[in-house]
Coordinates of C-alpha atoms in Angstrom, one line a residue:
M23 CA -20.9 -7.7 4.9
N24 CA -19.7 -11.2 4.5
E25 CA -18.5 -12.5 0.9
P26 CA -18.3 -16.0 -0.1
A27 CA -14.8 -17.4 -1.1
E28 CA -14.1 -19.7 -4.2
D29 CA -14.5 -22.6 -2.2
G30 CA -18.2 -21.6 -0.8
R31 CA -17.0 -20.6 2.6
V32 CA -18.3 -17.2 3.7
W33 CA -15.7 -15.1 5.4
P34 CA -16.3 -11.7 7.2
R35 CA -15.2 -8.5 5.5
L36 CA -12.1 -7.6 7.7
S37 CA -10.5 -4.1 7.6
P38 CA -7.5 -3.8 5.1
L39 CA -5.6 -1.5 7.6
S40 CA -6.0 -3.7 10.7
T41 CA -5.2 -6.9 8.7
G42 CA -2.2 -5.4 6.7
V43 CA -0.4 -3.5 9.0
R44 CA -0.4 -6.4 11.4
G45 CA 0.8 -8.6 8.4
R46 CA -2.2 -10.7 8.5
C47 CA -4.2 -12.5 5.9
P48 CA -6.8 -10.0 4.6
R49 CA -9.5 -12.9 4.2
C50 CA -9.4 -14.7 7.6
G51 CA -7.2 -12.2 9.6
Q52 CA -5.3 -15.3 11.1
G53 CA -2.6 -16.4 8.6
H54 CA 0.5 -14.5 8.1
L55 CA 0.8 -12.1 4.9
F56 CA 5.0 -12.3 4.8
S57 CA 7.1 -15.2 4.8
G58 CA 9.9 -12.7 5.1
F59 CA 10.4 -9.2 6.0
L60 CA 9.2 -7.9 2.7
T61 CA 8.7 -11.1 1.0
I62 CA 5.1 -11.9 0.4
A63 CA 3.9 -15.7 1.3
P64 CA 2.5 -17.9 -1.6
R65 CA -0.7 -18.6 0.2
C66 CA -2.3 -18.1 3.7
E67 CA -1.6 -21.2 6.0
V68 CA -5.1 -21.0 7.7
C69 CA -7.7 -20.1 5.0
G70 CA -5.5 -21.0 1.6
L71 CA -6.0 -17.7 -0.1
D72 CA -3.6 -17.4 -2.9
F73 CA -1.5 -14.2 -2.6
S74 CA -0.4 -14.2 -6.1
Y75 CA -2.7 -11.3 -6.8
V76 CA -0.5 -8.8 -4.6
D77 CA 1.4 -6.5 -6.7
T78 CA 2.1 -3.3 -4.6
A79 CA 4.9 -2.4 -6.9
D80 CA 6.9 0.7 -5.5
G81 CA 4.1 2.0 -3.6
P82 CA 5.5 1.2 -0.3
A83 CA 8.9 2.7 -1.3
F84 CA 7.2 5.8 -2.6
F85 CA 5.2 6.7 0.6
V86 CA 8.3 6.0 2.7
M87 CA 10.3 8.4 0.6
M88 CA 7.7 11.2 0.6
F89 CA 6.6 10.9 4.4
G90 CA 9.7 9.4 6.0
C91 CA 12.8 10.8 4.3
V92 CA 11.7 14.5 4.2
P93 CA 12.1 14.9 8.1
V94 CA 15.3 13.1 7.8
V95 CA 16.4 15.7 5.3
I96 CA 15.2 18.6 7.3
L97 CA 16.9 17.2 10.5
A98 CA 20.2 17.0 8.3
I99 CA 20.0 20.3 7.0
M100 CA 19.1 22.0 10.4
L101 CA 21.9 20.3 12.0
E102 CA 24.3 21.5 9.3
V103 CA 23.1 25.2 9.1
R104 CA 22.4 25.7 12.8
Y105 CA 25.2 23.8 14.4
Q106 CA 27.5 23.2 11.4
A107 CA 27.6 19.5 12.7
S108 CA 30.6 17.2 12.0
L109 CA 30.3 14.2 10.2
T110 CA 30.4 12.1 13.4
T111 CA 27.4 13.8 14.5
H112 CA 25.4 13.3 11.3
L113 CA 26.4 9.5 11.4
L114 CA 25.3 9.4 15.1
L115 CA 22.1 11.4 14.7
T116 CA 20.7 11.4 11.2
L117 CA 21.8 8.2 9.8
P118 CA 19.9 5.9 12.9
F119 CA 16.8 8.6 12.5
G120 CA 16.9 7.9 8.4
L121 CA 17.0 4.1 9.2
A122 CA 14.3 4.2 11.7
T123 CA 11.9 6.3 9.6
C124 CA 12.6 4.5 6.2
I125 CA 12.8 0.9 6.9
L126 CA 10.3 0.3 10.0
P127 CA 7.3 1.6 7.9
L128 CA 7.9 -0.3 4.8
R129 CA 6.4 -3.8 6.0
P130 CA 3.0 -2.4 7.5
L131 CA 2.7 0.1 4.3
K132 CA 3.2 -3.2 2.1
G133 CA 0.9 -5.3 4.2
W134 CA -1.8 -2.4 4.1
L135 CA -1.5 -2.0 0.2
A136 CA -1.6 -5.7 -0.1
A137 CA -4.7 -6.1 2.0
S138 CA -6.4 -3.3 0.2
Q139 CA -6.0 -5.1 -3.2
F140 CA -7.9 -7.8 -1.7
T141 CA -10.5 -5.8 0.1
F142 CA -11.2 -3.7 -3.1
K143 CA -10.5 -6.4 -5.7
A144 CA -8.0 -4.4 -7.5
R145 CA -6.4 -6.0 -10.7
E146 CA -4.5 -5.1 -13.6
G147 CA -6.9 -3.2 -16.0
R148 CA -8.5 -4.8 -19.0
L149 CA -10.8 -3.8 -21.7
W150 CA -14.4 -5.2 -21.4
R151 CA -15.9 -7.0 -24.4
P152 CA -19.6 -7.8 -24.9
G153 CA -20.3 -11.2 -23.3
D154 CA -17.7 -10.7 -20.6
P155 CA -18.8 -10.9 -17.0
D156 CA -18.6 -7.6 -15.1

């Protein structure tokens, strides 16, 4: 399904998962969504979409903590209980595993949430008043 943009051009509807995980513009799929590791660009350099609507808040960090940090804690507890691992072992195994499972998924998750906001037209809640457009 194609949708017209503000300028009248028609853009194909793209999957928020495919564009967001790759860090691409959710409207054209060409431009960059990020200007830094987790910094959202002000606008798409290809189609000009304004990214000021993006507000992922703590969503990416929450998902990473819930699904990425749990295996790290389980690994640390297993190493400690089963092998009584030294601090050096924890630093060499648990710390890199923790950094990999906590930092690497942040950017794709933030991109996916930002692209989903565009695709599903998520915005701040407001009360409807008679005469307001839907």
